[in-house]
CSV table of C-alpha atoms in Angstrom, one decimal:
chain,number,residue,atom,x,y,z
A,294,MET,CA,113.2,44.3,67.4
A,295,SER,CA,110.2,42.5,66.1
A,296,GLY,CA,107.3,40.3,66.8
A,297,PRO,CA,103.9,40.9,68.4
A,298,PRO,CA,103.6,41.9,72.0
A,299,THR,CA,103.7,38.9,74.3
A,300,GLY,CA,101.9,40.2,77.3
A,301,PRO,CA,101.3,43.1,79.7
A,302,GLY,CA,105.0,43.0,80.8
A,303,ASP,CA,106.3,43.4,77.2
A,304,PRO,CA,107.3,47.0,76.5
A,305,ALA,CA,105.9,46.5,73.0
A,306,THR,CA,102.4,46.6,74.4
A,307,HIS,CA,102.9,50.3,75.2
A,308,TRP,CA,104.5,51.3,71.9
A,309,HIS,CA,102.9,54.2,70.1
A,310,ASP,CA,101.8,54.1,66.5
A,311,GLY,CA,105.0,55.3,64.9
A,312,THR,CA,107.1,52.8,66.7
A,313,ARG,CA,104.6,50.0,65.9
A,314,CYS,CA,104.6,50.8,62.2
A,315,VAL,CA,108.4,50.9,62.0
A,316,HIS,CA,108.9,47.6,63.7
A,317,ALA,CA,105.8,45.6,62.7
A,318,GLY,CA,106.6,42.2,61.2
A,319,LEU,CA,110.3,42.5,61.2
A,320,PRO,CA,112.3,39.3,61.9
A,321,GLU,CA,114.6,39.0,64.9
A,322,PRO,CA,117.8,41.0,64.3
A,323,GLU,CA,120.7,38.9,63.0
A,324,PRO,CA,124.2,40.4,62.4
A,325,GLY,CA,124.9,40.8,58.8
A,326,GLN,CA,121.3,40.7,57.7
A,327,PRO,CA,119.0,43.6,56.6
A,328,PHE,CA,116.2,44.9,58.8
A,329,LEU,CA,113.6,43.9,56.3
A,330,PRO,CA,114.8,40.9,54.1
A,331,GLY,CA,114.5,41.4,50.4
A,332,PRO,CA,111.7,39.7,48.4
A,333,VAL,CA,111.8,36.0,47.9
A,334,PHE,CA,111.0,35.1,44.3
A,335,ALA,CA,110.1,31.5,44.0
A,336,ALA,CA,107.4,29.2,42.5
A,337,PRO,CA,108.8,25.8,43.7
A,338,TYR,CA,111.2,25.4,46.6
A,339,HIS,CA,113.5,22.5,47.4
A,340,LEU,CA,111.6,19.8,49.2
A,341,ASP,CA,112.9,17.3,51.7
A,342,PRO,CA,113.1,14.0,49.8
A,343,TRP,CA,111.5,12.0,52.6
A,344,GLN,CA,109.1,14.4,54.4
A,345,GLY,CA,108.2,16.6,51.4
A,346,PRO,CA,106.4,19.8,52.2
A,347,ALA,CA,105.8,18.8,55.9
A,348,ALA,CA,109.5,19.6,56.6
A,349,THR,CA,109.4,23.3,55.8
A,350,PRO,CA,106.9,26.2,55.7
A,351,ASN,CA,107.7,26.7,52.0
A,352,GLY,CA,106.5,24.1,49.5
A,353,TYR,CA,105.0,26.0,46.6
A,354,GLY,CA,104.8,29.8,45.8
A,355,ARG,CA,101.0,30.1,45.7
A,356,PRO,CA,100.2,29.1,49.3
A,357,ASP,CA,103.7,29.7,50.7
A,358,ASN,CA,106.0,32.8,50.5
A,359,PRO,CA,108.2,34.1,53.3
A,360,THR,CA,108.0,37.7,52.1
A,361,ARG,CA,104.2,37.5,52.2
A,362,ARG,CA,104.2,36.0,55.7
A,363,LEU,CA,106.3,38.9,57.0
A,364,LEU,CA,103.8,41.4,55.6
A,365,GLU,CA,100.9,39.4,57.1
A,366,ALA,CA,102.6,39.5,60.5
A,367,ALA,CA,103.0,43.3,60.2
A,368,ILE,CA,99.4,44.0,59.2
A,369,GLY,CA,98.2,41.5,61.8
A,370,GLU,CA,100.1,43.3,64.5
A,371,LEU,CA,98.5,46.6,63.5
A,372,GLU,CA,95.0,45.2,63.2
A,373,GLY,CA,95.2,43.0,66.3
A,374,GLY,CA,94.5,39.7,64.6
A,375,ASP,CA,95.9,37.2,62.1
A,376,CYS,CA,96.1,38.4,58.5
A,377,ARG,CA,96.0,37.0,55.0
A,378,VAL,CA,97.0,39.3,52.1
A,379,PHE,CA,95.4,39.3,48.6
A,380,ALA,CA,96.3,40.6,45.2
A,381,SER,CA,94.0,43.6,45.6
A,382,GLY,CA,91.3,45.0,47.9
A,383,GLN,CA,88.6,43.7,45.6
A,384,ALA,CA,90.1,40.3,45.6
A,385,ALA,CA,90.1,40.4,49.4
A,386,ILE,CA,86.5,41.5,49.8
A,387,THR,CA,85.0,39.2,47.1
A,388,GLY,CA,87.1,36.3,48.4
A,389,LEU,CA,85.8,36.9,51.9
A,390,LEU,CA,82.2,37.1,50.7
A,391,LEU,CA,82.5,33.9,48.6
A,392,ALA,CA,84.3,32.0,51.3
A,393,VAL,CA,81.8,32.8,54.0
A,394,LEU,CA,78.5,32.9,52.2
A,395,ARG,CA,76.5,29.9,50.8
A,396,PRO,CA,73.2,29.7,48.8
A,397,GLY,CA,70.3,30.7,51.0
A,398,ASP,CA,72.4,32.9,53.3
A,399,THR,CA,71.6,36.6,53.7
A,400,VAL,CA,74.2,39.3,53.6
A,401,LEU,CA,73.7,43.0,54.4
A,402,LEU,CA,76.0,45.4,52.5
A,403,PRO,CA,76.5,49.2,52.7
A,404,ALA,CA,74.2,51.0,50.3
A,405,ASP,CA,76.6,53.9,50.2
A,406,GLY,CA,79.9,52.0,50.1
A,407,TYR,CA,82.3,51.1,47.4
A,408,PHE,CA,80.1,50.5,44.4
A,409,PRO,CA,82.0,47.6,42.8
A,410,VAL,CA,81.2,45.6,45.9
A,411,ARG,CA,77.5,46.3,45.4
A,412,ALA,CA,77.8,45.4,41.7
A,413,PHE,CA,79.5,42.1,42.6
A,414,ALA,CA,76.8,41.3,45.1
A,415,THR,CA,74.0,42.0,42.6
A,416,ALA,CA,75.6,40.2,39.7
A,417,THR,CA,77.4,37.2,41.4
A,418,LEU,CA,76.1,36.6,45.0
A,419,ALA,CA,72.5,37.0,44.1
A,420,GLY,CA,73.0,34.8,41.1
A,421,MET,CA,74.3,32.0,43.3
A,422,GLY,CA,71.3,32.2,45.6
A,423,VAL,CA,72.6,34.6,48.3
A,424,ARG,CA,70.0,37.1,49.5
A,425,VAL,CA,71.5,40.5,49.3
A,426,GLY,CA,70.3,43.6,51.3
A,427,PHE,CA,71.6,47.1,51.3
A,428,VAL,CA,71.6,49.4,54.3
A,429,PRO,CA,72.9,53.0,54.7
A,430,THR,CA,76.1,53.1,56.7
A,431,ALA,CA,74.6,55.5,59.2
A,432,GLY,CA,71.5,53.3,59.5
A,433,PRO,CA,68.8,52.7,60.5
A,434,TYR,CA,69.6,49.0,60.6
A,435,PRO,CA,67.0,46.3,60.2
A,436,SER,CA,66.6,43.2,62.3
A,437,PHE,CA,69.6,40.9,61.9
A,438,ASP,CA,67.5,37.7,62.4
A,439,ASP,CA,68.5,35.1,59.8
A,440,VAL,CA,71.4,37.2,58.5
A,441,ARG,CA,74.7,35.4,58.0
A,442,LEU,CA,77.0,38.4,57.5
A,443,VAL,CA,76.8,42.2,58.0
A,444,LEU,CA,79.5,44.1,56.1
A,445,LEU,CA,80.2,47.7,57.2
A,446,GLU,CA,82.4,50.2,55.4
A,447,THR,CA,83.2,52.9,57.9
A,448,PRO,CA,84.0,55.7,57.1
A,449,ALA,CA,82.1,54.9,53.9
A,450,ASN,CA,83.6,55.5,50.5
A,451,PRO,CA,82.9,58.0,49.0
A,452,GLY,CA,80.2,59.7,51.2
A,453,LEU,CA,82.2,59.3,54.5
A,454,ASP,CA,79.3,58.4,56.8
A,455,VAL,CA,80.3,56.4,59.9
A,456,ALA,CA,78.8,53.3,61.5
A,457,ASP,CA,78.9,52.5,65.2
A,458,ILE,CA,80.9,49.3,64.9
A,459,ALA,CA,80.4,48.2,68.5
A,460,ALA,CA,76.6,48.8,68.5
A,461,VAL,CA,76.1,47.0,65.2
A,462,ALA,CA,78.3,44.1,66.3
A,463,ASP,CA,76.4,43.6,69.6
A,464,ALA,CA,73.1,43.5,67.8
A,465,ALA,CA,74.3,41.3,65.0
A,466,HIS,CA,76.0,38.8,67.3
A,467,ALA,CA,72.8,38.6,69.4
A,468,ALA,CA,71.0,37.4,66.3
A,469,GLY,CA,73.8,35.0,65.3
A,470,ALA,CA,75.3,37.1,62.5
A,471,LEU,CA,78.9,37.7,61.7
A,472,VAL,CA,80.3,41.2,61.2
A,473,ALA,CA,83.0,42.3,58.8
A,474,VAL,CA,84.3,45.8,58.6
A,475,ASP,CA,86.0,47.4,55.6
A,476,ASN,CA,88.8,49.4,57.2
A,477,THR,CA,90.3,50.9,54.1
A,478,THR,CA,89.5,54.6,54.8
A,479,ALA,CA,90.4,54.5,58.5
A,480,THR,CA,93.4,52.1,58.4
A,481,PRO,CA,94.3,50.2,61.5
A,482,LEU,CA,95.8,53.3,63.0
A,483,GLY,CA,92.4,55.1,62.7
A,484,GLN,CA,90.4,52.2,64.2
A,485,ARG,CA,90.8,48.5,65.1
A,486,PRO,CA,87.4,46.9,64.3
A,487,LEU,CA,88.4,43.6,65.9
A,488,ASP,CA,88.7,45.5,69.2
A,489,LEU,CA,85.2,46.9,68.7
A,490,GLY,CA,83.6,43.5,68.2
A,491,ALA,CA,83.9,42.8,64.5
A,492,ASP,CA,84.7,39.2,63.5
A,493,LEU,CA,86.6,40.1,60.4
A,494,VAL,CA,88.4,43.1,58.9
A,495,VAL,CA,88.9,43.5,55.2
A,496,ALA,CA,90.7,46.4,53.4
A,497,SER,CA,92.4,47.6,50.4
A,498,GLY,CA,96.1,48.1,51.2
A,499,THR,CA,96.4,49.9,47.8
A,500,LYS,CA,95.4,53.1,49.5
A,501,ALA,CA,96.6,54.8,52.6
A,502,LEU,CA,98.0,51.7,54.2
A,503,THR,CA,100.9,51.5,51.7
A,504,GLY,CA,100.3,55.0,50.4
A,505,HIS,CA,102.7,55.4,47.5
A,506,SER,CA,100.4,54.7,44.6
A,507,ASP,CA,102.6,52.0,43.3
A,508,LEU,CA,101.0,48.6,44.1
A,509,LEU,CA,97.7,46.8,44.5
A,510,LEU,CA,97.0,44.9,47.7
A,511,GLY,CA,94.2,43.7,49.9
A,512,TYR,CA,93.9,41.8,53.2
A,513,VAL,CA,91.5,40.0,55.5
A,514,ALA,CA,92.2,39.8,59.3
A,515,ALA,CA,90.5,37.9,62.0
A,516,ARG,CA,91.0,36.5,65.5
A,517,SER,CA,88.9,33.3,64.8
A,518,ALA,CA,91.2,30.5,63.6
A,519,GLU,CA,88.1,28.9,61.9
A,520,LEU,CA,87.2,32.0,59.9
A,521,LEU,CA,90.8,32.6,58.9
A,522,GLU,CA,91.2,29.0,57.8
A,523,THR,CA,88.1,29.4,55.6
A,524,VAL,CA,89.6,32.5,54.0
A,525,THR,CA,93.0,31.0,53.6
A,526,GLY,CA,91.6,27.9,51.9
A,527,TRP,CA,89.7,30.1,49.5
A,528,ARG,CA,92.8,32.2,48.7
A,529,THR,CA,94.9,29.1,48.2
A,530,THR,CA,92.4,27.5,45.9
A,531,THR,CA,91.8,30.6,43.8
A,532,GLY,CA,95.4,31.8,43.8
A,533,ALA,CA,94.5,35.4,44.6
A,534,VAL,CA,97.9,36.2,46.1
A,535,PRO,CA,100.1,39.3,45.7
A,536,GLY,CA,103.6,38.9,44.2
A,537,ALA,CA,106.6,38.9,46.4
A,538,PHE,CA,107.8,42.3,45.2
A,539,ASP,CA,104.5,43.9,45.9
A,540,ALA,CA,104.4,42.3,49.3
A,541,TRP,CA,107.9,43.6,50.0
A,542,LEU,CA,107.0,47.1,48.8
A,543,ALA,CA,103.9,47.1,51.0
A,544,HIS,CA,105.9,46.1,54.1
A,545,ARG,CA,108.6,48.8,53.3
A,546,SER,CA,105.8,51.4,53.0
A,547,LEU,CA,104.1,50.5,56.3
A,548,ALA,CA,107.0,52.1,58.2
A,549,THR,CA,105.9,55.6,57.3
A,550,LEU,CA,102.2,55.1,57.8
A,551,ASP,CA,102.0,57.1,61.1
A,552,LEU,CA,103.9,60.0,59.5
A,553,ARG,CA,101.9,60.0,56.3
A,554,LEU,CA,98.5,59.8,58.1
A,555,ALA,CA,99.4,62.7,60.4
A,556,ARG,CA,100.1,65.1,57.5
A,557,GLN,CA,97.2,63.9,55.5
A,558,SER,CA,94.8,64.4,58.4
A,559,ALA,CA,96.2,67.9,59.1
A,560,ASN,CA,95.8,68.8,55.5
A,561,ALA,CA,92.2,67.6,55.5
A,562,ALA,CA,91.4,69.6,58.5
A,563,ALA,CA,92.9,72.8,56.9
A,564,LEU,CA,91.1,72.3,53.6
A,565,VAL,CA,87.8,71.6,55.4
A,566,GLU,CA,88.2,74.9,57.2
A,567,LEU,CA,88.8,76.6,53.9
A,568,LEU,CA,85.9,74.9,52.0
A,569,ALA,CA,83.4,75.5,54.9
A,570,GLY,CA,83.8,79.2,54.4
A,571,ARG,CA,83.2,79.2,50.6
A,572,PRO,CA,79.6,79.8,49.3
A,573,ASP,CA,80.6,78.1,46.0
A,574,VAL,CA,81.2,74.8,47.7
A,575,THR,CA,78.3,72.6,49.0
A,576,GLY,CA,77.8,69.2,50.6
A,577,LEU,CA,81.1,69.3,52.5
A,578,ARG,CA,81.7,66.0,54.4
A,579,TRP,CA,84.6,65.1,56.7
A,580,PRO,CA,84.0,63.0,59.9
A,581,GLY,CA,86.5,65.1,61.8
A,582,ARG,CA,84.4,68.3,61.5
A,583,PRO,CA,82.2,69.0,64.5
A,584,GLU,CA,79.3,70.1,62.2
A,585,ASP,CA,79.4,66.8,60.3
A,586,PRO,CA,76.6,64.4,60.9
A,587,ALA,CA,79.1,61.6,61.4
A,588,TYR,CA,81.1,63.4,64.0
A,589,PRO,CA,79.4,62.2,67.2
A,590,VAL,CA,80.2,58.6,66.3
A,591,ALA,CA,83.5,59.3,64.6
A,592,SER,CA,84.9,61.3,67.5
A,593,ARG,CA,84.3,58.3,69.8
A,594,GLN,CA,85.3,55.6,67.5
A,595,LEU,CA,88.2,56.9,65.4
A,596,ARG,CA,91.6,57.3,66.9
A,597,ARG,CA,92.5,59.7,64.0
A,598,MET,CA,90.6,61.2,61.2
A,599,PRO,CA,91.2,60.2,57.6
A,600,GLY,CA,92.8,62.4,55.0
A,601,VAL,CA,89.8,62.1,52.7
A,602,LEU,CA,87.0,64.6,52.4
A,603,SER,CA,84.2,65.2,49.9
A,604,PHE,CA,82.2,68.1,48.5
A,605,ASP,CA,80.2,69.3,45.5
A,606,LEU,CA,81.3,71.9,43.0
A,607,GLY,CA,77.9,72.0,41.2
A,608,ASP,CA,78.7,70.4,37.9
A,609,ALA,CA,81.3,68.3,36.0
A,610,ASP,CA,82.7,71.2,34.1
A,611,ARG,CA,83.6,73.2,37.2
A,612,VAL,CA,85.3,70.1,38.7
A,613,ALA,CA,87.4,69.9,35.5
A,614,ARG,CA,88.3,73.6,35.7
A,615,PHE,CA,89.2,73.3,39.3
A,616,VAL,CA,91.6,70.3,38.8
A,617,ALA,CA,93.1,71.7,35.6
A,618,GLY,CA,93.8,75.0,37.3
A,619,SER,CA,95.5,73.4,40.3
A,620,ARG,CA,99.3,72.7,40.4
A,621,LEU,CA,99.1,70.3,43.4
A,622,VAL,CA,95.8,68.4,43.0
A,623,ALA,CA,96.0,65.6,40.5
A,624,ALA,CA,93.0,64.1,38.6
A,625,ALA,CA,93.1,60.5,39.7
A,626,THR,CA,91.0,57.8,41.3
A,627,SER,CA,92.0,55.8,44.4
A,628,PHE,CA,93.0,57.7,47.6
A,629,GLY,CA,95.5,57.7,50.5
A,630,GLY,CA,98.6,58.4,48.4
A,631,LEU,CA,101.4,61.0,48.9
A,632,HIS,CA,100.0,63.3,46.3
A,633,THR,CA,96.7,65.2,46.7
A,634,SER,CA,94.1,64.0,44.2
A,635,ALA,CA,90.6,64.7,43.2
A,636,ASP,CA,88.2,62.1,41.9
A,637,ARG,CA,84.8,63.0,40.3
A,638,ARG,CA,83.1,59.8,41.3
A,639,ALA,CA,80.1,60.0,38.9
A,640,GLN,CA,82.5,59.3,36.0
A,641,TRP,CA,83.1,55.8,37.4
A,642,GLY,CA,79.5,54.9,37.9
A,643,ASP,CA,79.0,55.9,41.5
A,644,ASP,CA,75.5,57.1,42.4
A,645,THR,CA,76.7,60.7,43.1
A,646,ALA,CA,75.9,64.1,41.8
A,647,PRO,CA,77.8,65.3,38.7
A,648,GLY,CA,79.9,67.8,40.7
A,649,PHE,CA,80.6,65.5,43.6
A,650,VAL,CA,84.4,65.3,44.4
A,651,ARG,CA,86.2,62.9,46.7
A,652,LEU,CA,89.5,64.7,47.6
A,653,SER,CA,92.4,62.7,49.0
A,654,CYS,CA,94.9,64.8,50.8
A,655,GLY,CA,98.6,64.0,50.2
A,656,VAL,CA,101.6,65.0,52.3
A,657,GLU,CA,102.3,68.4,50.7
A,658,ASP,CA,103.0,71.3,53.1
A,659,THR,CA,99.7,72.4,54.4
A,660,ALA,CA,100.1,76.1,53.6
A,661,ASP,CA,101.0,75.3,50.0
A,662,LEU,CA,98.1,73.0,49.5
A,663,VAL,CA,95.6,75.5,51.0
A,664,ALA,CA,96.9,78.3,48.8
A,665,ASP,CA,96.8,76.1,45.7
A,666,VAL,CA,93.2,74.9,46.3
A,667,THR,CA,92.1,78.5,47.0
A,668,ALA,CA,93.5,79.7,43.8
A,669,ALA,CA,92.2,76.8,41.7
A,670,LEU,CA,88.6,77.3,43.1
A,671,ASP,CA,88.8,81.0,42.4
A,672,ASP,CA,89.9,80.4,38.9
A,673,ALA,CA,87.3,77.7,38.3
A,674,GLY,CA,84.5,80.3,38.8
A,675,ALA,CA,81.0,79.4,39.6
A,676,ALA,CA,79.1,76.3,38.5
A,677,GLY,CA,77.3,76.5,35.2
A,678,PRO,CA,73.5,76.5,34.9
A,679,LEU,CA,71.8,73.2,35.7
A,680,SER,CA,70.9,71.2,32.6
């Protein structure tokens, strides 16, 4: 019932996404026990009086928790590597950067990716002597000579450009650099960066991975025992771990990931078709649209398209009228949840136009969502005059 595939002869190596999600990380079945054990709440555990912590995997709650380990096994199976979970996506990505980089190192970050990562790099990494460079997700990329780490976020948040992971990894490795990929938007069902040559995967599990808008979570995954040991040591020292209940909620939510993503992607495709035909909507981006500049790479690299799209309504007031007039689109940040939401990114400090909207498709019925968005856009009217 559980466990990672053991080899080509194991039927689990041929399981499809839905089956993998439902069974990922579950313990072997035992009569009288639940499919997914409940959360273990503990700070200290009983220790063996003679051997101490060497006698059991559980010694103290910060480094050791069985609920957390089951979740790590589940995410690791989906990503194709070993996993360590963190208290949030930001804790995971800053922990990765601080664990891997040293004064004098050079790191290249996406110029159009999640802006708190850029802010952290400018304020903290540069302050400790790390040389920080910013590169657009779609390139062009500079020489990777003397670079320690290249971080990609693909599809990028919020602009949804796509990087060719395999091509960047080949070039970076030839120069001796490591490659990490932020897989938040795609999820491990959309792409497995480790299969494409990345050394590390980092992601916010707060979003589509767990998808119920009720917890914060992040993770780092790798196939290199040395890299994972470095990240694990950092997490243990800093204590950036999720609580047992959040870990249990996340594992419970993983089971429906395939189903949720299928509806979200279908809703995105339908809304893109609607928005593409409206003259009052500009700057439409979705990597699954053949006319999108990211499509040539995305169609090769992504196994499924995300439920996130972006567009411009001209000004902040029209965005507010659109969301206020909708019955199904909530005004909220984050993305990947069950409920469709719209986020005007400029209000958070992103370098985007005032009317730029990142729209995250939920799992509502497609016909209802299309009708609602149509009516809300009609009622919102045209954008006001530029100031």
